[in-house]
Amino acid sequence: MDQNKEEAIIRLEGLGKQFATSNGTVTALDDINLEIRRGEIFGIIGLSGAGKSTLVRCINYLEEPTSGRVIFEGKNLSAMKEKEKRLARQSMGMIFQQFNLLAQRNVLQNVCFPMEIAHMDSRKAKERAKELLKLVGLEERMNAYPAQLSGGQKQRVAIARALAMEPELLLFDEPTSALDPQMVGEVLEVMRKLASEGLTMIIVTHEMAFARDVSSQVVFMAGGVIVEEGEPAQIFGAPKEHQTKEFLGRFMHERAAL
Ligand code: ADP
């Protein structure tokens, strides 16, 4: 990390997203204002339908916001030309709930894919992919195909792939939600390792203990807005807003019932 840790890597200004559906317009995000600093681990929590996924998808323009601005490293993404926007998006690795690996390619080829698209020298790409597979503990499986892997292994390959272009920022959209419970730990462990290395990470998660322990900042969302933002000790230990208290209370209750 060469730059000042306090610098905002992402700034969201009045971000809004509406979807036109057959039942009318759905407002998924309403006037979101946020600042995410370099090196920060930014946890996003909230009930299903709160707008969490739409928020991370708007940050890297997988979804185009309907209003407002995404400022990435001081530059307005919305105003960028296609080429510049593509480069900026390359600097944001994304990890999805459903892994999104290419079934016809083996593990090594999956991790090489973004580097291939970027016309990187194939020998260098392979070298880098192997290093990344080592980082996520899968160097032994580089010749396996996605169908031969467990969910936890697939997600670790997806993390290695997201790191391939040396991103400035990693966006995680519920990375452990599609996993069997026994696989969750291995993925969280890799994420913990990345967090300790100073990578900037934005993480939508239902893993409350993880959000509490690993995040440097947490937001609680409901109904397309940010209800509360703060340090994890405050959000989890002394939430101020009624909705946050209710959400965390319900979550604790469900946990106790398991
Ligand atoms: P979360 O990630 O918190 O579960 P989402 O961002 O997925 O929430 O969804 C927020 C709201 O936007 C929900 O009401 C959802 O139904 C709606 N929504 C999300 N994506 C679409 C879409 N592609 N088309 C229509 N509505 C959508």
Tab-separated table of C-alpha atoms and ligand atoms in Angstrom:
chain	number	residue	atom	x	y	z
A	1	MET	CA	0.000	0.000	0.000
A	2	ASP	CA	1.875	3.046	-1.168
A	3	GLN	CA	-0.858	5.594	-0.694
A	4	ASN	CA	-2.270	7.297	2.334
A	5	LYS	CA	-4.598	4.927	4.189
A	6	GLU	CA	-7.008	7.755	4.939
A	7	GLU	CA	-7.639	8.494	1.284
A	8	ALA	CA	-11.122	7.588	0.041
A	9	ILE	CA	-10.843	4.868	-2.577
A	10	ILE	CA	-14.586	4.918	-3.171
A	11	ARG	CA	-16.984	7.764	-2.571
A	12	LEU	CA	-20.670	7.369	-3.264
A	13	GLU	CA	-22.605	10.581	-3.702
A	14	GLY	CA	-26.384	10.490	-3.702
A	15	LEU	CA	-26.374	7.063	-5.319
A	16	GLY	CA	-29.761	5.780	-6.424
A	17	LYS	CA	-30.928	2.724	-8.327
A	18	GLN	CA	-34.406	1.975	-9.541
A	19	PHE	CA	-35.577	-1.110	-11.404
A	20	ALA	CA	-38.550	-1.008	-13.733
A	21	THR	CA	-40.581	-4.193	-13.184
A	22	SER	CA	-43.974	-5.389	-14.418
A	23	ASN	CA	-45.309	-4.383	-10.986
A	24	GLY	CA	-43.929	-0.868	-11.259
A	25	THR	CA	-40.725	0.805	-10.189
A	26	VAL	CA	-38.632	-0.710	-7.392
A	27	THR	CA	-36.258	1.607	-5.582
A	28	ALA	CA	-33.338	-0.610	-4.606
A	29	LEU	CA	-31.052	2.243	-3.502
A	30	ASP	CA	-32.102	5.674	-2.347
A	31	ASP	CA	-29.591	8.498	-1.890
A	32	ILE	CA	-26.622	6.497	-0.626
A	33	ASN	CA	-23.667	8.548	0.595
A	34	LEU	CA	-20.590	6.647	1.690
A	35	GLU	CA	-16.864	6.920	1.859
A	36	ILE	CA	-14.622	3.878	1.861
A	37	ARG	CA	-10.989	4.483	2.682
A	38	ARG	CA	-7.989	2.626	1.379
A	39	GLY	CA	-7.157	-0.438	3.446
A	40	GLU	CA	-10.596	-0.495	5.015
A	41	ILE	CA	-12.635	-3.675	5.480
A	42	PHE	CA	-16.136	-2.460	4.923
A	43	GLY	CA	-18.908	-4.797	6.080
A	44	ILE	CA	-22.457	-4.411	4.732
A	45	ILE	CA	-25.237	-6.145	6.641
A	46	GLY	CA	-29.037	-6.165	6.472
A	47	LEU	CA	-32.058	-8.271	5.655
A	48	SER	CA	-32.595	-9.781	2.242
A	49	GLY	CA	-33.937	-7.153	-0.168
A	50	ALA	CA	-32.228	-4.270	1.672
A	51	GLY	CA	-30.226	-3.283	-1.429
A	52	LYS	CA	-26.820	-4.650	-0.376
A	53	SER	CA	-26.133	-6.585	-3.550
A	54	THR	CA	-27.327	-3.725	-5.751
A	55	LEU	CA	-24.984	-1.406	-3.880
A	56	VAL	CA	-21.850	-3.442	-4.573
A	57	ARG	CA	-22.957	-4.057	-8.167
A	58	CYS	CA	-23.357	-0.300	-8.677
A	59	ILE	CA	-19.908	0.398	-7.229
A	60	ASN	CA	-18.255	-1.509	-10.079
A	61	TYR	CA	-20.924	-0.658	-12.632
A	62	LEU	CA	-22.220	-4.181	-13.100
A	63	GLU	CA	-25.424	-2.238	-12.567
A	64	GLU	CA	-25.630	1.322	-13.778
A	65	PRO	CA	-26.888	3.635	-11.031
A	66	THR	CA	-30.000	5.627	-11.913
A	67	SER	CA	-28.745	8.694	-10.073
A	68	GLY	CA	-25.746	9.967	-8.158
A	69	ARG	CA	-22.070	9.333	-8.627
A	70	VAL	CA	-19.437	6.700	-7.923
A	71	ILE	CA	-16.056	8.319	-7.358
A	72	PHE	CA	-13.207	5.814	-7.624
A	73	GLU	CA	-9.759	7.045	-6.617
A	74	GLY	CA	-10.962	10.613	-7.017
A	75	LYS	CA	-12.457	10.086	-10.495
A	76	ASN	CA	-16.110	10.014	-11.420
A	77	LEU	CA	-16.811	6.568	-12.895
A	78	SER	CA	-20.083	7.719	-14.420
A	79	ALA	CA	-18.317	10.338	-16.510
A	80	MET	CA	-15.535	8.058	-17.754
A	81	LYS	CA	-15.166	6.977	-21.347
A	82	GLU	CA	-15.576	3.244	-21.983
A	83	LYS	CA	-11.866	2.435	-22.052
A	84	GLU	CA	-11.106	4.333	-18.860
A	85	LYS	CA	-14.122	2.778	-17.181
A	86	ARG	CA	-12.975	-0.706	-18.204
A	87	LEU	CA	-9.569	-0.086	-16.639
A	88	ALA	CA	-11.151	1.235	-13.460
A	89	ARG	CA	-13.426	-1.804	-13.284
A	90	GLN	CA	-10.399	-4.062	-13.712
A	91	SER	CA	-9.087	-2.563	-10.490
A	92	MET	CA	-12.134	-3.881	-8.646
A	93	GLY	CA	-12.209	-7.650	-8.227
A	94	MET	CA	-15.650	-9.114	-7.607
A	95	ILE	CA	-16.564	-12.323	-5.811
A	96	PHE	CA	-20.102	-13.601	-6.281
A	97	GLN	CA	-22.304	-15.866	-4.220
A	98	GLN	CA	-22.437	-18.405	-7.069
A	99	PHE	CA	-18.676	-18.379	-7.861
A	100	ASN	CA	-19.224	-17.862	-11.645
A	101	LEU	CA	-16.343	-20.116	-12.702
A	102	LEU	CA	-16.036	-21.295	-16.287
A	103	ALA	CA	-17.029	-24.988	-16.318
A	104	GLN	CA	-14.967	-25.917	-19.407
A	105	ARG	CA	-11.756	-24.558	-17.965
A	106	ASN	CA	-9.656	-26.059	-15.231
A	107	VAL	CA	-8.712	-24.193	-12.072
A	108	LEU	CA	-5.484	-22.740	-13.466
A	109	GLN	CA	-7.213	-21.638	-16.675
A	110	ASN	CA	-10.002	-20.000	-14.679
A	111	VAL	CA	-7.527	-17.929	-12.705
A	112	CYS	CA	-5.632	-17.074	-15.909
A	113	PHE	CA	-8.807	-15.943	-17.683
A	114	PRO	CA	-8.838	-12.232	-16.696
A	115	MET	CA	-5.124	-11.980	-17.511
A	116	GLU	CA	-5.746	-13.573	-20.898
A	117	ILE	CA	-8.467	-11.010	-21.616
A	118	ALA	CA	-5.995	-8.286	-20.679
A	119	HIS	CA	-3.431	-9.812	-23.113
A	120	MET	CA	-0.900	-10.537	-20.421
A	121	ASP	CA	2.014	-12.761	-21.391
A	122	SER	CA	0.722	-16.313	-20.883
A	123	ARG	CA	3.797	-17.601	-19.073
A	124	LYS	CA	3.668	-14.693	-16.630
A	125	ALA	CA	-0.063	-15.188	-16.228
A	126	LYS	CA	0.419	-18.853	-15.352
A	127	GLU	CA	3.127	-18.022	-12.844
A	128	ARG	CA	0.940	-15.462	-11.173
A	129	ALA	CA	-2.067	-17.798	-11.184
A	130	LYS	CA	-0.026	-20.492	-9.453
A	131	GLU	CA	1.083	-18.033	-6.769
A	132	LEU	CA	-2.497	-17.003	-6.191
A	133	LEU	CA	-3.649	-20.616	-5.999
A	134	LYS	CA	-0.988	-21.171	-3.377
A	135	LEU	CA	-2.305	-18.172	-1.449
A	136	VAL	CA	-5.805	-19.696	-1.328
A	137	GLY	CA	-4.413	-23.164	-0.589
A	138	LEU	CA	-5.339	-24.791	-3.908
A	139	GLU	CA	-2.082	-25.209	-5.798
A	140	GLU	CA	-2.603	-28.988	-5.693
A	141	ARG	CA	-5.921	-28.679	-7.532
A	142	MET	CA	-4.817	-26.493	-10.441
A	143	ASN	CA	-5.676	-29.156	-13.035
A	144	ALA	CA	-9.100	-29.959	-11.589
A	145	TYR	CA	-12.322	-28.733	-13.210
A	146	PRO	CA	-14.931	-26.748	-11.254
A	147	ALA	CA	-17.307	-29.747	-11.197
A	148	GLN	CA	-14.665	-31.710	-9.285
A	149	LEU	CA	-14.394	-29.107	-6.516
A	150	SER	CA	-16.379	-28.467	-3.345
A	151	GLY	CA	-18.227	-25.156	-2.987
A	152	GLY	CA	-15.558	-23.843	-0.637
A	153	GLN	CA	-12.818	-24.719	-3.101
A	154	LYS	CA	-14.739	-23.099	-5.987
A	155	GLN	CA	-15.078	-19.905	-4.010
A	156	ARG	CA	-11.354	-19.912	-3.198
A	157	VAL	CA	-10.617	-20.249	-6.941
A	158	ALA	CA	-12.962	-17.313	-7.550
A	159	ILE	CA	-11.020	-15.272	-4.988
A	160	ALA	CA	-7.719	-16.167	-6.686
A	161	ARG	CA	-9.238	-15.126	-10.031
A	162	ALA	CA	-10.450	-11.822	-8.570
A	163	LEU	CA	-6.893	-11.123	-7.395
A	164	ALA	CA	-5.349	-11.863	-10.795
A	165	MET	CA	-5.407	-8.289	-12.069
A	166	GLU	CA	-3.940	-6.955	-8.812
A	167	PRO	CA	-7.099	-5.083	-7.856
A	168	GLU	CA	-7.139	-2.015	-5.644
A	169	LEU	CA	-10.400	-3.173	-4.173
A	170	LEU	CA	-12.254	-6.465	-3.699
A	171	LEU	CA	-16.033	-6.592	-3.659
A	172	PHE	CA	-17.664	-9.631	-2.055
A	173	ASP	CA	-21.376	-10.243	-2.605
A	174	GLU	CA	-22.401	-12.798	0.026
A	175	PRO	CA	-19.405	-15.041	-0.683
A	176	THR	CA	-20.426	-17.783	1.749
A	177	SER	CA	-24.207	-17.833	1.310
A	178	ALA	CA	-24.234	-20.661	-1.245
A	179	LEU	CA	-21.883	-22.853	0.786
A	180	ASP	CA	-22.564	-25.810	3.029
A	181	PRO	CA	-21.871	-24.736	6.620
A	182	GLN	CA	-18.700	-26.826	6.867
A	183	MET	CA	-17.200	-24.939	3.876
A	184	VAL	CA	-17.796	-21.446	5.226
A	185	GLY	CA	-14.747	-21.412	7.516
A	186	GLU	CA	-12.169	-22.094	4.809
A	187	VAL	CA	-13.435	-19.180	2.682
A	188	LEU	CA	-13.610	-16.800	5.640
A	189	GLU	CA	-10.082	-17.806	6.554
A	190	VAL	CA	-8.784	-16.757	3.122
A	191	MET	CA	-10.716	-13.487	3.418
A	192	ARG	CA	-9.221	-12.884	6.855
A	193	LYS	CA	-5.754	-13.395	5.387
A	194	LEU	CA	-6.403	-10.849	2.620
A	195	ALA	CA	-7.801	-8.397	5.161
A	196	SER	CA	-4.646	-8.688	7.255
A	197	GLU	CA	-2.558	-7.900	4.175
A	198	GLY	CA	-4.140	-4.472	3.874
A	199	LEU	CA	-6.312	-5.005	0.812
A	200	THR	CA	-9.414	-2.810	0.646
A	201	MET	CA	-12.493	-5.019	0.848
A	202	ILE	CA	-16.219	-4.372	0.695
A	203	ILE	CA	-18.104	-7.381	2.008
A	204	VAL	CA	-21.823	-8.049	1.919
A	205	THR	CA	-22.322	-10.826	4.434
A	206	HIS	CA	-24.726	-12.683	6.674
A	207	GLU	CA	-21.816	-13.890	8.775
A	208	MET	CA	-22.271	-11.507	11.667
A	209	ALA	CA	-19.381	-12.782	13.768
A	210	PHE	CA	-17.087	-12.350	10.766
A	211	ALA	CA	-18.404	-8.828	10.058
A	212	ARG	CA	-17.908	-7.932	13.723
A	213	ASP	CA	-14.383	-9.353	13.977
A	214	VAL	CA	-12.866	-8.460	10.599
A	215	SER	CA	-14.541	-5.194	9.499
A	216	SER	CA	-13.086	-1.817	10.262
A	217	GLN	CA	-16.415	-0.176	9.446
A	218	VAL	CA	-19.941	-1.598	9.189
A	219	VAL	CA	-23.131	-0.318	7.594
A	220	PHE	CA	-26.579	-1.654	8.283
A	221	MET	CA	-28.967	-1.242	5.343
A	222	ALA	CA	-32.740	-1.557	5.119
A	223	GLY	CA	-35.176	-0.569	2.371
A	224	GLY	CA	-32.488	0.830	0.074
A	225	VAL	CA	-30.999	3.230	2.599
A	226	ILE	CA	-28.166	3.215	5.100
A	227	VAL	CA	-29.798	3.074	8.489
A	228	GLU	CA	-26.619	3.153	10.522
A	229	GLU	CA	-22.885	3.234	9.988
A	230	GLY	CA	-20.134	2.822	12.531
A	231	GLU	CA	-17.285	0.799	13.881
A	232	PRO	CA	-18.192	-2.848	14.486
A	233	ALA	CA	-17.922	-2.545	18.281
A	234	GLN	CA	-20.548	0.203	18.201
A	235	ILE	CA	-22.904	-1.347	15.616
A	236	PHE	CA	-22.874	-4.782	17.252
A	237	GLY	CA	-22.353	-3.703	20.867
A	238	ALA	CA	-24.434	-0.541	21.093
A	239	PRO	CA	-26.593	-0.018	17.988
A	240	LYS	CA	-28.332	3.365	18.023
A	241	GLU	CA	-31.163	2.875	15.565
A	242	HIS	CA	-34.278	0.893	16.337
A	243	GLN	CA	-34.096	-1.052	13.041
A	244	THR	CA	-30.492	-2.075	13.689
A	245	LYS	CA	-31.370	-3.279	17.195
A	246	GLU	CA	-34.301	-5.260	15.830
A	247	PHE	CA	-32.216	-6.846	13.057
A	248	LEU	CA	-29.367	-7.841	15.350
A	249	GLY	CA	-31.804	-8.999	18.035
A	250	ARG	CA	-33.601	-11.219	15.537
A	251	PHE	CA	-30.310	-12.568	14.287
A	252	MET	CA	-29.132	-13.445	17.811
A	253	HIS	CA	-32.473	-15.074	18.494
A	254	GLU	CA	-32.213	-17.247	15.347
A	255	ARG	CA	-28.672	-18.192	16.306
A	256	ALA	CA	-29.787	-19.221	19.778
A	257	ALA	CA	-32.522	-21.397	18.255
A	258	LEU	CA	-30.078	-23.345	16.051
B	1	ADP	P1	-30.064	-7.595	-0.926
B	1	ADP	O1	-28.754	-7.823	-1.600
B	1	ADP	O2	-29.948	-6.734	0.308
B	1	ADP	O3	-30.822	-8.855	-0.666
B	1	ADP	P2	-30.875	-6.553	-3.498
B	1	ADP	O4	-29.901	-5.478	-3.798
B	1	ADP	O5	-30.694	-7.870	-4.140
B	1	ADP	O6	-30.977	-6.732	-1.911
B	1	ADP	O7	-32.333	-6.048	-3.865
B	1	ADP	C1	-32.852	-4.772	-3.447
B	1	ADP	C2	-34.225	-4.586	-4.044
B	1	ADP	O8	-34.099	-4.435	-5.465
B	1	ADP	C3	-35.172	-5.754	-3.843
B	1	ADP	O9	-36.467	-5.265	-3.694
B	1	ADP	C4	-35.038	-6.538	-5.129
B	1	ADP	O10	-36.214	-7.268	-5.391
B	1	ADP	C5	-34.833	-5.430	-6.142
B	1	ADP	N1	-34.038	-5.859	-7.312
B	1	ADP	C6	-32.747	-6.227	-7.301
B	1	ADP	N2	-32.324	-6.543	-8.541
B	1	ADP	C7	-33.396	-6.377	-9.358
B	1	ADP	C8	-33.617	-6.518	-10.758
B	1	ADP	N3	-32.632	-6.903	-11.584
B	1	ADP	N4	-34.854	-6.247	-11.232
B	1	ADP	C9	-35.825	-5.833	-10.420
B	1	ADP	N5	-35.702	-5.670	-9.096
B	1	ADP	C10	-34.503	-5.921	-8.560
